[in-house]
Amino acid sequence: NAGVMQNPRHLVRRRGQEARLRCSPMKGHSHVYWYRQLPEEGLKFMVYLQKENIIDESGMPKERFSAEFPKEGPSILRIQQVVRGDSAAYFCASSPRSAGNTIYFGEGSWLTVV
Amino acid sequence: AQTVTQSQPEMSVQEAETVTLSCTYDTSENNYYLFWYKQPPSRQMILVIRQEAYKQQNATENRFSVNFQKAAKSFSLKISDSQLGDTAMYFCAFTTWETSGSRLTFGEGTQLTVNP
């Protein structure tokens, strides 16, 4: 799972700013997932993407949050106008295919909103 | 909707002893996968073990093994010969066989402390 690369590892933003988190999946993996872990809680699914497509965004907050996985480059999770409640660890994961394959996680990006 | 329940928020064990972490889940699906992930103080999510629901044989990975009881919807993790490095938060996770993706549903976690 060390192959899923996330950056930055730590990000501090003031309320109202934008946060951009990047994720490069493991080599050969075309499926990317974003999860959020609030303090003292388990991981919660946010969004599932394949190249240039959002497959399932049922876990994404309706406003301020967006995700993309372009044909070239990393997947990006964007949070606009951040609030203190957005402070959390954001994990990216990838898998080679869908349908029950093991999902491997990156090391996470820790967002702190001050 | 699928749910995963870990009823033990915290557990502790002495080094070299055996400990079992509990996990139950609820689903109406017949084909699914179960996982245990470990999150040490570094906060990285590390896959410990995986079980396919169609397999009757319990999965084993070195000192880690599971007791998968499909009828009871139970999926416990046994750690043998516990080591200090096993100290971590352990999450049970579930995913169904879906052609559109493999989103995981996690339990709330069990904090395991291995004492010297």
PDB file of C-alpha atoms in Angstrom, chain A residues 1 9 33 35 37 41-45 48 55-56 58 89 91 97-107 110, chain B residues 33 35 37 39 42-47 50 89 91 95-109:
ATOM      1  CA  ASN A   1       0.000   0.000   0.000  1.00  0.00           C
ATOM      2  CA  ARG A   9       0.744  14.940   4.215  1.00  0.00           C
ATOM      3  CA  TYR A  33     -11.445   6.187  -3.654  1.00  0.00           C
ATOM      4  CA  TYR A  35     -12.312   8.445   2.529  1.00  0.00           C
ATOM      5  CA  GLN A  37     -11.621  10.123   9.035  1.00  0.00           C
ATOM      6  CA  GLU A  41     -13.958   8.026  14.300  1.00  0.00           C
ATOM      7  CA  GLY A  42     -13.653   5.359  11.623  1.00  0.00           C
ATOM      8  CA  LEU A  43     -13.217   6.010   7.930  1.00  0.00           C
ATOM      9  CA  LYS A  44     -16.222   7.119   5.921  1.00  0.00           C
ATOM     10  CA  PHE A  45     -16.492   6.706   2.154  1.00  0.00           C
ATOM     11  CA  TYR A  48     -15.190   6.626  -6.086  1.00  0.00           C
ATOM     12  CA  ILE A  55     -18.705   6.603 -10.414  1.00  0.00           C
ATOM     13  CA  ASP A  56     -20.146   7.058  -6.936  1.00  0.00           C
ATOM     14  CA  SER A  58     -22.849   9.352  -2.520  1.00  0.00           C
ATOM     15  CA  ALA A  89      -7.578  12.945   7.801  1.00  0.00           C
ATOM     16  CA  PHE A  91      -7.319   8.974   2.818  1.00  0.00           C
ATOM     17  CA  ARG A  97     -10.496  -3.245 -10.764  1.00  0.00           C
ATOM     18  CA  SER A  98     -13.870  -3.005  -9.143  1.00  0.00           C
ATOM     19  CA  ALA A  99     -15.968  -5.792  -7.685  1.00  0.00           C
ATOM     20  CA  GLY A 100     -14.400  -6.741  -4.419  1.00  0.00           C
ATOM     21  CA  ASN A 101     -10.727  -6.268  -5.087  1.00  0.00           C
ATOM     22  CA  THR A 102      -8.530  -5.339  -2.184  1.00  0.00           C
ATOM     23  CA  ILE A 103      -8.270  -1.604  -1.728  1.00  0.00           C
ATOM     24  CA  TYR A 104      -4.887  -0.201  -0.776  1.00  0.00           C
ATOM     25  CA  PHE A 105      -4.607   3.035   1.132  1.00  0.00           C
ATOM     26  CA  GLY A 106      -2.216   5.930   1.008  1.00  0.00           C
ATOM     27  CA  GLU A 107      -0.742   7.430   4.138  1.00  0.00           C
ATOM     28  CA  TRP A 110      -4.188  15.721   7.471  1.00  0.00           C
TER      29      TRP A 110
ATOM     30  CA  TYR B  33     -15.559  -9.469   1.144  1.00  0.00           C
ATOM     31  CA  PHE B  35     -11.183  -7.091   5.735  1.00  0.00           C
ATOM     32  CA  TYR B  37      -7.150  -3.011   8.587  1.00  0.00           C
ATOM     33  CA  GLN B  39      -3.955   1.840  11.885  1.00  0.00           C
ATOM     34  CA  SER B  42       1.547   6.700  12.291  1.00  0.00           C
ATOM     35  CA  ARG B  43      -2.128   6.726  11.168  1.00  0.00           C
ATOM     36  CA  GLN B  44      -1.376   4.769   7.987  1.00  0.00           C
ATOM     37  CA  MET B  45      -4.058   2.247   7.004  1.00  0.00           C
ATOM     38  CA  ILE B  46      -2.492  -1.184   6.602  1.00  0.00           C
ATOM     39  CA  LEU B  47      -4.315  -4.243   5.299  1.00  0.00           C
ATOM     40  CA  ARG B  50      -8.984 -10.448   3.783  1.00  0.00           C
ATOM     41  CA  MET B  89      -6.429   0.769  16.041  1.00  0.00           C
ATOM     42  CA  PHE B  91     -10.855  -1.621  11.785  1.00  0.00           C
ATOM     43  CA  THR B  95     -17.594  -4.558   0.741  1.00  0.00           C
ATOM     44  CA  THR B  96     -20.088  -6.239  -1.557  1.00  0.00           C
ATOM     45  CA  TRP B  97     -19.508  -7.768  -4.929  1.00  0.00           C
ATOM     46  CA  GLU B  98     -20.465  -4.872  -7.139  1.00  0.00           C
ATOM     47  CA  THR B  99     -19.569  -4.172 -10.686  1.00  0.00           C
ATOM     48  CA  SER B 100     -19.582  -0.473 -10.080  1.00  0.00           C
ATOM     49  CA  GLY B 101     -17.068  -0.262  -7.304  1.00  0.00           C
ATOM     50  CA  SER B 102     -15.691  -1.583  -4.093  1.00  0.00           C
ATOM     51  CA  ARG B 103     -16.515   1.008  -1.487  1.00  0.00           C
ATOM     52  CA  LEU B 104     -15.716  -0.117   2.025  1.00  0.00           C
ATOM     53  CA  THR B 105     -17.913   0.213   5.057  1.00  0.00           C
ATOM     54  CA  PHE B 106     -15.857   0.430   8.236  1.00  0.00           C
ATOM     55  CA  GLY B 107     -16.606  -0.306  11.846  1.00  0.00           C
ATOM     56  CA  GLU B 108     -15.752   2.247  14.505  1.00  0.00           C
ATOM     57  CA  GLY B 109     -12.540   0.487  15.434  1.00  0.00           C
TER      58      GLY B 109
END
